[in-house]
């Protein structure tokens, strides 16, 4: 009879119920559980395992190579970090994703922009949120390659569909006309629909150096700034401490 029930669980894709049925029945005999309690325990196990599997999948899909958490961030390193500590901690509740808000981190290299963006991204994966971490150049290179092999719409949809897209290192290299237009399409498609995190070493006034002129730069900045949290990261490089 047990094998029949296990097979039925499997046919319904309740693999965790199938796997744990013998143990739960043994527990039931020891603790005199009711049939309803047995069913409840099996479903609880199924839900817990599915949640864990979803979180593991979200982390794998995110392309994060590490699992940074805010307790590793040195708020004492510079006063700008201390002044913004409450804002940063509040952002970790991920309410900005529900509100479709963007986050823009501006500062010199080594001031904590990338680390914080990874903290936000990792926290999102742990809440089962579809997340992708990428550098600006890698995203543009992927889109250019897709344009050449005629899979552009699919790749564009990939970047536009992420619930949280983290685009790191904007400003270290100019994107050129083609790259700027592709970046605009990603941001335009996400604007007001999904959250984007941007890290950049250049203030808005110099975004014309990144994108192909002030027209595209202004269009991109307007969309990002419209509903966003802007964090200015100051001080010397933490890596040189």
mmCIF file of C-alpha atoms in Angstrom:
data_model
loop_
_atom_site.group_PDB
_atom_site.id
_atom_site.type_symbol
_atom_site.label_atom_id
_atom_site.label_comp_id
_atom_site.label_asym_id
_atom_site.label_seq_id
_atom_site.Cartn_x
_atom_site.Cartn_y
_atom_site.Cartn_z
ATOM 1 C CA UNK A 1 0.000 0.000 0.000
ATOM 2 C CA UNK A 2 2.823 2.419 0.877
ATOM 3 C CA UNK A 3 4.498 1.877 -2.500
ATOM 4 C CA UNK A 4 1.225 2.677 -4.240
ATOM 5 C CA UNK A 5 0.878 5.929 -2.304
ATOM 6 C CA UNK A 6 4.504 6.830 -3.017
ATOM 7 C CA UNK A 7 3.929 6.221 -6.740
ATOM 8 C CA UNK A 8 0.868 8.481 -6.634
ATOM 9 C CA UNK A 9 2.866 11.208 -4.899
ATOM 10 C CA UNK A 10 5.488 10.936 -7.626
ATOM 11 C CA UNK A 11 2.889 11.074 -10.377
ATOM 12 C CA UNK A 12 1.642 14.332 -8.832
ATOM 13 C CA UNK A 13 5.253 15.584 -8.671
ATOM 14 C CA UNK A 14 5.179 15.623 -4.875
ATOM 15 C CA UNK A 15 8.619 14.073 -4.676
ATOM 16 C CA UNK A 16 9.342 15.291 -1.146
ATOM 17 C CA UNK A 17 6.097 13.761 0.122
ATOM 18 C CA UNK A 18 7.090 10.503 -1.558
ATOM 19 C CA UNK A 19 10.599 10.602 -0.096
ATOM 20 C CA UNK A 20 9.488 11.404 3.458
ATOM 21 C CA UNK A 21 6.346 9.269 3.722
ATOM 22 C CA UNK A 22 8.024 6.330 5.543
ATOM 23 C CA UNK A 23 9.686 8.613 8.109
ATOM 24 C CA UNK A 24 6.513 10.603 8.733
ATOM 25 C CA UNK A 25 4.457 7.420 9.163
ATOM 26 C CA UNK A 26 7.023 6.148 11.659
ATOM 27 C CA UNK A 27 6.822 9.459 13.489
ATOM 28 C CA UNK A 28 3.048 9.187 13.411
ATOM 29 C CA UNK A 29 3.137 5.818 15.169
ATOM 30 C CA UNK A 30 5.517 7.110 17.847
ATOM 31 C CA UNK A 31 3.613 10.324 18.553
ATOM 32 C CA UNK A 32 0.114 9.052 17.803
ATOM 33 C CA UNK A 33 -0.506 11.654 15.105
ATOM 34 C CA UNK A 34 -3.907 11.936 13.461
ATOM 35 C CA UNK A 35 -4.265 11.320 9.702
ATOM 36 C CA UNK A 36 -4.766 15.064 9.229
ATOM 37 C CA UNK A 37 -1.514 15.792 11.100
ATOM 38 C CA UNK A 38 0.331 13.311 8.908
ATOM 39 C CA UNK A 39 -0.969 15.004 5.758
ATOM 40 C CA UNK A 40 -0.100 18.424 7.169
ATOM 41 C CA UNK A 41 3.450 17.343 8.005
ATOM 42 C CA UNK A 42 4.018 15.885 4.532
ATOM 43 C CA UNK A 43 2.744 19.046 2.840
ATOM 44 C CA UNK A 44 4.884 21.174 5.150
ATOM 45 C CA UNK A 45 7.977 19.219 4.106
ATOM 46 C CA UNK A 46 7.011 19.587 0.431
ATOM 47 C CA UNK A 47 6.584 23.351 0.739
ATOM 48 C CA UNK A 48 9.846 23.812 2.680
ATOM 49 C CA UNK A 49 11.858 21.831 0.148
ATOM 50 C CA UNK A 50 10.303 23.583 -2.831
ATOM 51 C CA UNK A 51 11.099 26.952 -1.270
ATOM 52 C CA UNK A 52 14.724 25.902 -0.710
ATOM 53 C CA UNK A 53 15.005 24.593 -4.269
ATOM 54 C CA UNK A 54 13.612 27.848 -5.612
ATOM 55 C CA UNK A 55 16.097 29.897 -3.592
ATOM 56 C CA UNK A 56 18.985 27.695 -4.770
ATOM 57 C CA UNK A 57 17.821 28.132 -8.380
ATOM 58 C CA UNK A 58 17.518 31.908 -8.025
ATOM 59 C CA UNK A 59 21.071 32.130 -6.680
ATOM 60 C CA UNK A 60 22.418 29.979 -9.510
ATOM 61 C CA UNK A 61 20.563 32.050 -12.118
ATOM 62 C CA UNK A 62 21.799 35.321 -10.616
ATOM 63 C CA UNK A 63 25.400 34.717 -11.764
ATOM 64 C CA UNK A 64 26.634 35.854 -8.354
ATOM 65 C CA UNK A 65 29.844 34.053 -7.522
ATOM 66 C CA UNK A 66 29.657 34.825 -3.811
ATOM 67 C CA UNK A 67 27.112 35.324 -1.053
ATOM 68 C CA UNK A 68 27.830 38.764 0.421
ATOM 69 C CA UNK A 69 25.811 39.971 3.399
ATOM 70 C CA UNK A 70 25.585 43.410 4.932
ATOM 71 C CA UNK A 71 27.295 42.338 8.168
ATOM 72 C CA UNK A 72 30.513 42.166 6.099
ATOM 73 C CA UNK A 73 30.210 45.847 5.097
ATOM 74 C CA UNK A 74 32.397 48.258 7.073
ATOM 75 C CA UNK A 75 30.146 51.233 7.819
ATOM 76 C CA UNK A 76 32.906 52.867 9.884
ATOM 77 C CA UNK A 77 35.292 53.141 6.916
ATOM 78 C CA UNK A 78 33.935 56.540 5.857
ATOM 79 C CA UNK A 79 31.404 59.024 7.147
ATOM 80 C CA UNK A 80 29.359 58.797 3.943
ATOM 81 C CA UNK A 81 28.713 55.150 4.794
ATOM 82 C CA UNK A 82 27.686 56.066 8.333
ATOM 83 C CA UNK A 83 25.338 58.824 7.143
ATOM 84 C CA UNK A 84 23.592 56.454 4.745
ATOM 85 C CA UNK A 85 23.563 53.394 6.999
ATOM 86 C CA UNK A 86 19.838 53.554 7.819
ATOM 87 C CA UNK A 87 18.946 54.065 4.129
ATOM 88 C CA UNK A 88 21.102 51.110 3.101
ATOM 89 C CA UNK A 89 19.686 48.816 5.777
ATOM 90 C CA UNK A 90 16.135 49.847 4.887
ATOM 91 C CA UNK A 91 16.765 48.975 1.238
ATOM 92 C CA UNK A 92 17.634 45.437 2.301
ATOM 93 C CA UNK A 93 13.979 44.803 3.127
ATOM 94 C CA UNK A 94 13.620 44.788 -0.705
ATOM 95 C CA UNK A 95 10.526 46.979 -0.657
ATOM 96 C CA UNK A 96 12.089 48.927 -3.546
ATOM 97 C CA UNK A 97 11.535 45.886 -5.787
ATOM 98 C CA UNK A 98 7.815 45.818 -5.034
ATOM 99 C CA UNK A 99 7.712 49.573 -5.676
ATOM 100 C CA UNK A 100 9.585 49.122 -8.988
ATOM 101 C CA UNK A 101 12.220 51.590 -7.793
ATOM 102 C CA UNK A 102 15.799 51.733 -9.039
ATOM 103 C CA UNK A 103 18.996 52.168 -7.024
ATOM 104 C CA UNK A 104 21.953 54.145 -8.350
ATOM 105 C CA UNK A 105 25.286 53.936 -6.544
ATOM 106 C CA UNK A 106 27.795 56.614 -7.546
ATOM 107 C CA UNK A 107 31.389 56.806 -6.364
ATOM 108 C CA UNK A 108 35.041 56.235 -7.076
ATOM 109 C CA UNK A 109 36.465 52.713 -7.357
ATOM 110 C CA UNK A 110 36.716 50.872 -4.038
ATOM 111 C CA UNK A 111 34.022 52.832 -2.212
ATOM 112 C CA UNK A 112 31.675 49.869 -1.782
ATOM 113 C CA UNK A 113 29.292 50.237 -4.728
ATOM 114 C CA UNK A 114 29.703 46.743 -6.134
ATOM 115 C CA UNK A 115 29.685 45.077 -2.728
ATOM 116 C CA UNK A 116 26.428 46.766 -1.738
ATOM 117 C CA UNK A 117 24.825 45.930 -5.081
ATOM 118 C CA UNK A 118 25.774 42.284 -4.554
ATOM 119 C CA UNK A 119 24.294 42.395 -1.045
ATOM 120 C CA UNK A 120 20.987 43.609 -2.488
ATOM 121 C CA UNK A 121 21.140 40.981 -5.237
ATOM 122 C CA UNK A 122 21.937 38.128 -2.856
ATOM 123 C CA UNK A 123 19.155 39.182 -0.480
ATOM 124 C CA UNK A 124 16.764 39.142 -3.441
ATOM 125 C CA UNK A 125 17.745 35.587 -4.416
ATOM 126 C CA UNK A 126 17.131 34.464 -0.822
ATOM 127 C CA UNK A 127 13.603 35.781 -1.160
ATOM 128 C CA UNK A 128 13.011 33.818 -4.348
ATOM 129 C CA UNK A 129 13.248 36.893 -6.588
ATOM 130 C CA UNK A 130 14.461 36.446 -10.151
ATOM 131 C CA UNK A 131 17.781 38.312 -10.151
ATOM 132 C CA UNK A 132 20.714 38.843 -12.497
ATOM 133 C CA UNK A 133 24.090 40.412 -11.721
ATOM 134 C CA UNK A 134 26.116 41.547 -14.737
ATOM 135 C CA UNK A 135 28.644 44.165 -15.738
ATOM 136 C CA UNK A 136 27.629 46.790 -18.274
ATOM 137 C CA UNK A 137 30.181 45.595 -20.822
ATOM 138 C CA UNK A 138 29.229 41.935 -20.498
ATOM 139 C CA UNK A 139 25.557 42.778 -21.023
ATOM 140 C CA UNK A 140 26.330 44.900 -24.079
ATOM 141 C CA UNK A 141 28.650 42.250 -25.526
ATOM 142 C CA UNK A 142 25.926 39.634 -25.072
ATOM 143 C CA UNK A 143 23.377 41.866 -26.800
ATOM 144 C CA UNK A 144 25.723 42.674 -29.684
ATOM 145 C CA UNK A 145 26.420 38.962 -30.187
ATOM 146 C CA UNK A 146 22.666 38.280 -30.121
ATOM 147 C CA UNK A 147 22.110 40.998 -32.712
ATOM 148 C CA UNK A 148 24.640 39.318 -34.989
ATOM 149 C CA UNK A 149 23.096 35.839 -34.695
ATOM 150 C CA UNK A 150 19.491 37.109 -34.910
ATOM 151 C CA UNK A 151 18.495 36.234 -31.327
ATOM 152 C CA UNK A 152 18.314 39.867 -30.287
ATOM 153 C CA UNK A 153 14.675 39.922 -29.152
ATOM 154 C CA UNK A 154 15.160 36.843 -26.984
ATOM 155 C CA UNK A 155 18.297 38.226 -25.321
ATOM 156 C CA UNK A 156 16.695 41.645 -24.841
ATOM 157 C CA UNK A 157 13.716 39.983 -23.173
ATOM 158 C CA UNK A 158 16.132 38.091 -20.922
ATOM 159 C CA UNK A 159 17.548 41.322 -19.501
ATOM 160 C CA UNK A 160 14.209 43.124 -19.421
ATOM 161 C CA UNK A 161 12.373 40.303 -17.628
ATOM 162 C CA UNK A 162 14.587 40.021 -14.530
ATOM 163 C CA UNK A 163 12.726 41.174 -11.434
ATOM 164 C CA UNK A 164 16.010 42.700 -10.293
ATOM 165 C CA UNK A 165 18.804 43.534 -12.732
ATOM 166 C CA UNK A 166 22.141 44.674 -11.306
ATOM 167 C CA UNK A 167 24.306 46.401 -13.905
ATOM 168 C CA UNK A 168 27.784 46.981 -12.508
ATOM 169 C CA UNK A 169 30.724 49.126 -13.629
ATOM 170 C CA UNK A 170 28.998 51.652 -15.847
ATOM 171 C CA UNK A 171 31.450 54.343 -16.850
ATOM 172 C CA UNK A 172 34.775 52.541 -16.967
ATOM 173 C CA UNK A 173 34.560 52.205 -20.744
ATOM 174 C CA UNK A 174 32.447 54.148 -23.286
ATOM 175 C CA UNK A 175 29.676 52.030 -24.777
ATOM 176 C CA UNK A 176 29.682 53.615 -28.224
ATOM 177 C CA UNK A 177 26.616 54.269 -30.357
ATOM 178 C CA UNK A 178 25.477 50.654 -30.717
ATOM 179 C CA UNK A 179 26.095 49.831 -27.050
ATOM 180 C CA UNK A 180 24.353 52.998 -25.890
ATOM 181 C CA UNK A 181 21.269 52.252 -27.972
ATOM 182 C CA UNK A 182 21.133 48.679 -26.663
ATOM 183 C CA UNK A 183 21.535 49.874 -23.067
ATOM 184 C CA UNK A 184 18.714 52.363 -23.614
ATOM 185 C CA UNK A 185 16.443 49.586 -24.869
ATOM 186 C CA UNK A 186 17.085 47.518 -21.729
ATOM 187 C CA UNK A 187 16.423 50.451 -19.385
ATOM 188 C CA UNK A 188 13.422 51.681 -21.361
ATOM 189 C CA UNK A 189 11.853 48.213 -21.300
ATOM 190 C CA UNK A 190 12.340 47.942 -17.538
ATOM 191 C CA UNK A 191 11.317 51.487 -16.617
ATOM 192 C CA UNK A 192 8.349 51.492 -14.244
ATOM 193 C CA UNK A 193 8.020 47.700 -14.482
ATOM 194 C CA UNK A 194 11.027 46.194 -12.714
ATOM 195 C CA UNK A 195 13.893 47.353 -10.519
ATOM 196 C CA UNK A 196 17.412 48.032 -11.741
ATOM 197 C CA UNK A 197 20.552 48.678 -9.712
ATOM 198 C CA UNK A 198 23.291 50.702 -11.377
ATOM 199 C CA UNK A 199 26.833 51.229 -10.101
ATOM 200 C CA UNK A 200 28.928 53.926 -11.741
ATOM 201 C CA UNK A 201 32.142 55.852 -11.120
ATOM 202 C CA UNK A 202 30.841 58.944 -12.959
ATOM 203 C CA UNK A 203 28.300 61.592 -11.870
ATOM 204 C CA UNK A 204 25.277 62.181 -14.104
ATOM 205 C CA UNK A 205 26.893 65.267 -15.614
ATOM 206 C CA UNK A 206 29.517 63.027 -17.226
ATOM 207 C CA UNK A 207 27.218 60.278 -18.495
ATOM 208 C CA UNK A 208 27.614 61.722 -21.976
ATOM 209 C CA UNK A 209 31.143 60.271 -21.817
ATOM 210 C CA UNK A 210 29.693 56.789 -21.274
ATOM 211 C CA UNK A 211 26.842 56.868 -23.720
ATOM 212 C CA UNK A 212 27.005 58.192 -27.253
ATOM 213 C CA UNK A 213 26.332 61.862 -26.518
ATOM 214 C CA UNK A 214 24.095 63.766 -24.136
ATOM 215 C CA UNK A 215 20.802 62.892 -25.831
ATOM 216 C CA UNK A 216 20.919 59.178 -25.082
ATOM 217 C CA UNK A 217 22.615 59.814 -21.726
ATOM 218 C CA UNK A 218 19.830 62.201 -20.688
ATOM 219 C CA UNK A 219 17.120 59.761 -21.801
ATOM 220 C CA UNK A 220 18.691 56.935 -19.776
ATOM 221 C CA UNK A 221 19.339 59.094 -16.704
ATOM 222 C CA UNK A 222 15.791 60.508 -16.753
ATOM 223 C CA UNK A 223 14.288 57.036 -16.634
ATOM 224 C CA UNK A 224 16.602 55.839 -13.883
ATOM 225 C CA UNK A 225 16.293 58.928 -11.694
ATOM 226 C CA UNK A 226 12.503 59.208 -12.019
ATOM 227 C CA UNK A 227 11.792 56.701 -9.246
ATOM 228 C CA UNK A 228 15.055 55.838 -7.561
ATOM 229 C CA UNK A 229 17.270 55.839 -4.511
ATOM 230 C CA UNK A 230 20.639 57.479 -5.170
ATOM 231 C CA UNK A 231 23.566 56.595 -2.915
ATOM 232 C CA UNK A 232 26.722 58.713 -3.172
ATOM 233 C CA UNK A 233 29.677 56.656 -1.976
ATOM 234 C CA UNK A 234 32.626 58.806 -0.932
ATOM 235 C CA UNK A 235 36.079 58.312 0.574
ATOM 236 C CA UNK A 236 39.253 56.499 -0.365
ATOM 237 C CA UNK A 237 39.261 53.003 -1.775
ATOM 238 C CA UNK A 238 38.499 50.400 0.886
ATOM 239 C CA UNK A 239 40.866 48.043 -0.905
ATOM 240 C CA UNK A 240 43.786 50.411 -0.192
ATOM 241 C CA UNK A 241 43.125 50.673 3.545
#
